[in-house]
Amino acid sequence: MKLIKTQDAVGQALCHDITQIVKGVSKDAIFRKGHVIREEDVSVLLSLGKDHIYIWETNDKMLHENDAADILRQICQGQHMSNSSPKEGKIELVADIDGLLMVDTEGLRKVNSLGGMMIATRVSGFPVKKGDVLCGTRIIPLIIEKEKMEQARQIAGAEPLIKLLPIKQKKYGLINTGNEIFYGRIKDTFGPVIREKMAEYGCEVVAHEVLDDSHEKITASIKKMLDSGAEMVICTGGMSVDPDDKTPLAIKNAVDTIVSYGAPVLPGSMFMMGYMADRRPVCGLPACVMYSKRTIFDLVLPRLLADVPVTADWLAGLGNGGLCLNCRTCHFPNCAFGKGI
């Protein structure tokens, strides 16, 4: 770049966007990269504190901020997302569909650790809506070495750092357990809660049973629902250590793999996760899901619907940020719940 006085810059082309900030009103580029400076522009530039202007000079070893930001965009961009045009040196990726955002956080950390460049994303593992901004990319200086950007490509690897996975509208089976419900001693208020949460994602209940605390009956019901085509089964109630609570045993006898019985999340510590051999999930939900606004189920469900494996290691990592504060007004997912790093 060549540095010249603004008063001497008439007829020269800007090599970067010039931003104007009006407090409480706007922050935007008043002049774009490539703009040819006119006589009347000089006073405007001076009012923005631009006593000197950078003019681009060809250098085959360096990249301009817009070109470098586009390399970072390429490193990040997966399917089902589109990119903005460069603006003030920044490029954003935007969701083309509703889906589950998954970020390679280790790869992201490595690229950001190179210095002189940055990628900022939404939190990984949470649903996003079509039109949501997923990330922003830019370099810190106005120009950067081509060699350094190539290093970023190598560190990031062949797979995009950001993936947007479609959330599927799955058919599920629902089993409410407990003698108190089965014998009509109390009204079932658990089933409606699950139906409502699943309906938010467009999922359809294809089988529903209310059973007593017989682990044999619960196991048989789980298998029957799966044999009939259910893509997942949700069992509610009977998940504690009380002698009458037989749902964990029933799930254990029904599935091929138990991922975990228990999770470091409150509410939701008595959650159970299992899979059939074909990776269809079976969940055991504790009573807190019935009465708490947000629980372990809200963290797990998007992954199950996007076919992202729920692992023991991932569940263990939820402990940092796994305490819901039960705020008077719930702002989830715009809060710290489930977002430990």
Coordinates of C-alpha atoms in Angstrom, one line a residue:
M1 CA 0.0 0.0 0.0
K2 CA 1.0 3.6 -0.5
L3 CA 0.2 6.2 2.1
I4 CA -0.7 9.7 0.8
K5 CA -2.2 12.8 2.3
T6 CA -6.0 13.0 1.8
Q7 CA -5.7 16.4 0.2
D8 CA -3.5 14.8 -2.5
A9 CA -5.7 11.8 -3.0
V10 CA -8.2 13.2 -5.6
G11 CA -8.4 10.8 -8.5
Q12 CA -7.0 7.9 -6.5
A13 CA -8.9 4.7 -5.8
L14 CA -9.5 3.6 -2.2
C15 CA -8.1 0.2 -1.3
H16 CA -10.5 -0.4 1.6
D17 CA -13.9 0.6 2.8
I18 CA -14.2 3.9 4.8
T19 CA -16.6 3.6 7.7
Q20 CA -18.7 6.3 9.2
I21 CA -20.3 5.9 12.7
V22 CA -23.2 8.0 13.8
K23 CA -23.8 7.2 17.5
G24 CA -27.2 5.6 18.0
V25 CA -28.0 5.9 14.2
S26 CA -25.7 3.9 12.0
K27 CA -22.3 2.2 11.3
D28 CA -21.7 1.7 7.7
A29 CA -19.2 2.2 4.8
I30 CA -19.6 5.7 3.4
F31 CA -17.0 5.0 0.7
R32 CA -16.4 1.5 -0.7
K33 CA -13.1 -0.1 -1.8
G34 CA -12.3 1.1 -5.3
H35 CA -14.1 4.4 -5.0
V36 CA -12.3 7.1 -6.9
I37 CA -11.9 10.1 -4.6
R38 CA -13.4 13.3 -5.8
E39 CA -12.7 16.8 -4.7
E40 CA -15.9 17.0 -2.6
D41 CA -15.0 13.8 -0.8
V42 CA -11.9 15.3 0.8
S43 CA -13.8 17.3 3.4
V44 CA -15.9 14.2 4.3
L45 CA -12.8 12.1 4.8
L46 CA -11.1 14.7 6.9
S47 CA -14.3 14.9 9.1
L48 CA -13.9 11.1 9.7
G49 CA -10.3 11.6 10.9
K50 CA -8.8 10.4 7.7
D51 CA -5.8 12.8 7.2
H52 CA -4.1 10.1 5.2
I53 CA -5.4 7.5 2.8
Y54 CA -4.0 4.1 1.7
I55 CA -3.7 3.5 -2.0
W56 CA -3.2 -0.1 -3.2
E57 CA 0.0 -1.0 -4.9
T58 CA 0.4 -4.3 -6.6
N59 CA 2.3 -6.9 -4.5
D60 CA 2.1 -10.6 -5.5
K61 CA 3.1 -11.7 -1.9
M62 CA 0.2 -9.9 -0.1
L63 CA -3.6 -10.2 -0.1
H64 CA -6.1 -7.4 0.4
E65 CA -8.5 -7.8 3.3
N66 CA -11.5 -8.7 1.1
D67 CA -9.6 -11.4 -0.7
A68 CA -8.2 -12.8 2.6
A69 CA -11.7 -12.7 4.2
D70 CA -13.0 -14.8 1.2
I71 CA -10.3 -17.4 1.9
L72 CA -11.6 -17.6 5.5
R73 CA -15.1 -17.8 4.1
Q74 CA -14.1 -20.8 2.0
I75 CA -12.5 -22.5 5.0
C76 CA -15.8 -22.2 6.9
Q77 CA -18.6 -22.7 4.4
G78 CA -20.5 -26.0 4.3
Q79 CA -23.8 -26.9 2.6
H80 CA -27.0 -25.1 3.2
M81 CA -25.5 -21.6 3.6
S82 CA -24.7 -18.6 1.5
N83 CA -22.2 -15.8 1.8
S84 CA -22.5 -12.0 1.8
S85 CA -20.4 -9.7 -0.3
P86 CA -17.3 -8.2 1.5
K87 CA -18.3 -5.2 3.5
E88 CA -15.7 -3.2 5.5
G89 CA -13.4 -6.2 5.1
K90 CA -15.9 -8.7 6.6
I91 CA -17.8 -11.6 5.0
E92 CA -20.7 -13.3 6.7
L93 CA -22.3 -16.8 6.2
V94 CA -26.1 -17.0 6.4
A95 CA -28.3 -20.1 6.9
D96 CA -30.3 -21.1 3.9
I97 CA -32.4 -23.6 5.9
D98 CA -33.5 -24.2 9.5
G99 CA -31.0 -26.6 10.9
L100 CA -28.4 -27.6 13.6
L101 CA -25.2 -25.6 13.5
M102 CA -22.1 -27.7 14.1
V103 CA -18.7 -26.0 14.4
D104 CA -15.3 -27.7 14.4
T105 CA -14.3 -25.8 17.5
E106 CA -10.8 -27.2 17.6
G107 CA -10.1 -26.2 14.0
L108 CA -11.6 -22.8 14.6
R109 CA -9.3 -22.3 17.6
K110 CA -6.3 -23.3 15.5
V111 CA -7.1 -20.8 12.7
N112 CA -7.8 -18.0 15.1
S113 CA -4.5 -18.7 16.9
L114 CA -2.5 -17.9 13.8
G115 CA -3.1 -14.2 14.5
G116 CA -4.0 -11.5 12.1
M117 CA -7.2 -13.2 11.2
M118 CA -10.5 -14.1 12.9
I119 CA -13.6 -16.2 12.5
A120 CA -16.5 -15.6 14.9
T121 CA -19.4 -18.1 14.9
R122 CA -22.6 -18.7 16.7
V123 CA -22.4 -21.4 19.5
S124 CA -22.1 -24.9 18.1
G125 CA -24.8 -27.5 18.7
F126 CA -27.8 -25.2 18.7
P127 CA -30.6 -24.8 16.1
V128 CA -30.7 -21.9 13.8
K129 CA -33.4 -20.5 11.5
K130 CA -33.2 -19.7 7.8
G131 CA -31.7 -16.3 7.4
D132 CA -29.7 -16.4 10.7
V133 CA -26.1 -15.2 10.5
L134 CA -23.8 -18.1 11.2
C135 CA -20.3 -16.5 11.3
G136 CA -18.3 -13.5 10.3
T137 CA -14.7 -13.6 8.8
R138 CA -12.1 -11.0 8.3
I139 CA -8.4 -10.2 8.8
I140 CA -7.2 -7.7 11.3
P141 CA -4.8 -5.7 9.2
L142 CA -5.6 -4.2 5.8
I143 CA -3.3 -6.6 4.0
I144 CA -1.8 -10.0 4.9
E145 CA 0.7 -12.4 3.6
K146 CA -0.5 -15.0 1.1
E147 CA 1.7 -17.5 2.8
K148 CA -0.2 -17.0 6.1
M149 CA -3.6 -17.5 4.5
E150 CA -2.3 -20.7 2.9
Q151 CA -1.3 -21.8 6.3
A152 CA -4.8 -21.2 7.5
R153 CA -6.1 -23.4 4.8
Q154 CA -3.8 -26.2 5.7
I155 CA -4.6 -26.0 9.4
A156 CA -8.3 -26.0 8.8
G157 CA -8.2 -29.2 6.6
A158 CA -10.4 -30.4 3.8
E159 CA -13.7 -30.3 5.7
P160 CA -15.5 -27.0 6.3
L161 CA -15.2 -25.7 9.8
I162 CA -19.0 -25.0 9.8
K163 CA -21.7 -27.4 9.0
L164 CA -25.5 -26.8 8.9
L165 CA -27.4 -30.1 9.3
P166 CA -31.0 -30.4 8.4
I167 CA -33.3 -31.2 11.3
K168 CA -35.6 -34.1 10.4
Q169 CA -39.3 -34.3 11.2
K170 CA -39.1 -37.7 12.7
K171 CA -41.9 -40.1 13.6
Y172 CA -41.6 -41.1 17.3
G173 CA -43.2 -43.3 19.9
L174 CA -44.2 -42.0 23.3
I175 CA -44.5 -44.1 26.4
N176 CA -45.8 -42.6 29.7
T177 CA -44.9 -44.8 32.7
G178 CA -46.1 -44.9 36.3
N179 CA -48.8 -46.6 38.3
E180 CA -50.3 -43.3 39.3
I181 CA -51.1 -42.4 35.7
F182 CA -51.9 -45.9 34.5
Y183 CA -54.6 -46.4 37.3
G184 CA -56.0 -42.9 36.8
R185 CA -54.9 -41.6 40.2
I186 CA -53.5 -38.4 38.5
K187 CA -53.9 -36.8 35.1
D188 CA -51.1 -37.3 32.6
T189 CA -49.4 -33.9 32.2
F190 CA -46.1 -35.3 30.8
G191 CA -47.4 -36.4 27.5
P192 CA -48.7 -33.0 26.4
V193 CA -45.4 -31.4 27.2
I194 CA -43.5 -33.8 25.0
R195 CA -46.0 -33.5 22.2
E196 CA -45.6 -29.8 22.3
K197 CA -41.8 -29.8 22.2
M198 CA -41.7 -32.3 19.4
A199 CA -44.3 -30.4 17.4
E200 CA -42.0 -27.4 17.4
Y201 CA -39.8 -29.4 15.1
G202 CA -42.6 -30.8 13.1
C203 CA -42.3 -34.3 14.5
E204 CA -45.3 -36.7 14.5
V205 CA -46.2 -39.2 17.3
V206 CA -47.1 -42.5 15.7
A207 CA -47.6 -44.6 18.8
H208 CA -48.5 -43.7 22.4
E209 CA -49.0 -45.9 25.4
V210 CA -49.5 -45.4 29.1
L211 CA -48.1 -48.2 31.1
D212 CA -47.7 -49.2 34.8
D213 CA -44.4 -49.7 36.5
S214 CA -43.7 -53.1 34.8
H215 CA -40.3 -53.1 33.1
E216 CA -41.3 -56.1 31.0
K217 CA -44.3 -54.2 29.5
I218 CA -42.2 -51.0 28.9
T219 CA -39.5 -53.0 27.2
A220 CA -42.0 -54.8 25.0
S221 CA -43.7 -51.5 24.1
I222 CA -40.4 -49.9 23.1
K223 CA -39.6 -52.9 20.8
K224 CA -43.1 -52.9 19.3
M225 CA -43.0 -49.2 18.5
L226 CA -39.6 -49.6 16.8
D227 CA -40.7 -52.6 14.9
S228 CA -43.7 -50.6 13.7
G229 CA -41.4 -48.0 12.2
A230 CA -40.9 -45.3 14.9
E231 CA -37.7 -43.5 14.3
M232 CA -37.2 -42.8 18.0
V233 CA -38.9 -43.7 21.3
I234 CA -39.3 -41.4 24.3
C235 CA -40.1 -42.8 27.7
T236 CA -41.3 -40.4 30.4
G237 CA -41.3 -40.9 34.2
G238 CA -40.0 -43.6 36.4
M239 CA -36.3 -42.5 36.1
S240 CA -35.3 -42.1 39.7
V241 CA -33.8 -44.6 42.1
D242 CA -37.2 -45.3 43.8
P243 CA -38.0 -49.0 44.0
D244 CA -41.1 -48.6 41.8
D245 CA -39.1 -46.8 39.1
K246 CA -38.4 -49.4 36.4
T247 CA -38.0 -47.3 33.3
P248 CA -34.1 -47.4 33.3
L249 CA -34.2 -51.2 33.5
A250 CA -36.8 -51.4 30.7
I251 CA -34.7 -49.2 28.4
K252 CA -31.5 -51.1 29.2
N253 CA -33.3 -54.4 28.2
A254 CA -34.7 -52.9 25.0
V255 CA -31.7 -51.2 23.4
D256 CA -28.3 -52.5 22.1
T257 CA -26.2 -49.7 23.6
I258 CA -26.6 -47.5 26.7
V259 CA -24.8 -44.3 26.3
S260 CA -25.4 -42.9 29.7
Y261 CA -27.7 -43.0 32.7
G262 CA -27.3 -39.6 34.2
A263 CA -26.1 -36.3 32.9
P264 CA -24.3 -33.3 34.6
V265 CA -27.3 -31.0 33.8
L266 CA -29.8 -29.4 36.1
P267 CA -32.7 -29.9 35.5
G268 CA -32.2 -33.3 34.0
S269 CA -29.6 -35.3 35.9
M270 CA -31.6 -38.6 35.7
F271 CA -31.7 -38.6 31.9
M272 CA -31.0 -41.8 30.1
M273 CA -29.8 -42.3 26.5
G274 CA -29.6 -45.5 24.5
Y275 CA -29.4 -46.6 20.9
M276 CA -30.5 -49.5 18.8
A277 CA -28.0 -51.2 16.5
D278 CA -29.4 -49.1 13.6
R279 CA -28.8 -45.9 15.6
R280 CA -32.4 -45.2 16.4
P281 CA -32.5 -43.5 19.8
V282 CA -34.4 -44.4 22.9
C283 CA -34.6 -41.7 25.7
G284 CA -35.7 -41.8 29.3
L285 CA -36.8 -38.4 30.5
P286 CA -37.0 -37.5 34.2
A287 CA -39.9 -35.7 35.7
C288 CA -38.2 -32.3 35.5
V289 CA -38.9 -32.2 31.8
M290 CA -42.6 -32.1 32.6
Y291 CA -42.5 -29.0 34.9
S292 CA -39.2 -27.1 34.1
K293 CA -39.2 -24.7 31.2
R294 CA -35.8 -25.9 29.8
T295 CA -33.9 -29.1 30.6
I296 CA -31.5 -31.7 29.3
F297 CA -34.1 -32.6 26.7
D298 CA -33.8 -29.2 25.0
L299 CA -30.1 -29.7 24.6
V300 CA -30.3 -33.3 23.4
L301 CA -33.3 -33.2 21.1
P302 CA -31.9 -31.1 18.2
R303 CA -28.9 -33.5 17.9
L304 CA -31.3 -36.5 17.8
L305 CA -33.3 -35.0 15.1
A306 CA -30.2 -34.1 13.0
D307 CA -28.7 -37.6 13.5
V308 CA -25.7 -36.2 15.5
P309 CA -24.6 -38.9 17.9
V310 CA -25.2 -38.2 21.6
T311 CA -22.1 -39.5 23.2
A312 CA -21.0 -40.0 26.8
D313 CA -18.1 -37.6 26.3
W314 CA -20.4 -34.9 24.9
L315 CA -22.8 -35.4 27.8
A316 CA -20.0 -35.2 30.3
G317 CA -18.9 -31.8 28.8
L318 CA -22.3 -30.3 29.5
G319 CA -21.4 -29.9 33.1
N320 CA -19.8 -26.5 32.4
G321 CA -22.9 -24.4 31.6
G322 CA -25.2 -27.3 32.5
L323 CA -26.9 -25.4 35.4
C324 CA -30.1 -23.7 34.3
L325 CA -30.8 -20.6 36.4
N326 CA -34.6 -20.9 36.1
C327 CA -34.9 -17.2 35.2
R328 CA -38.3 -15.7 35.8
T329 CA -38.4 -14.9 32.1
C330 CA -36.8 -17.6 30.1
H331 CA -34.6 -16.4 27.2
F332 CA -33.3 -19.8 26.1
P333 CA -31.4 -20.4 23.8
N334 CA -30.1 -16.8 24.3
C335 CA -28.5 -17.6 27.6
A336 CA -25.6 -19.6 29.0
F337 CA -27.5 -22.9 29.6
G338 CA -25.7 -25.7 27.7
K339 CA -23.1 -23.4 26.3
G340 CA -20.0 -24.3 28.3
I341 CA -16.7 -24.2 26.5

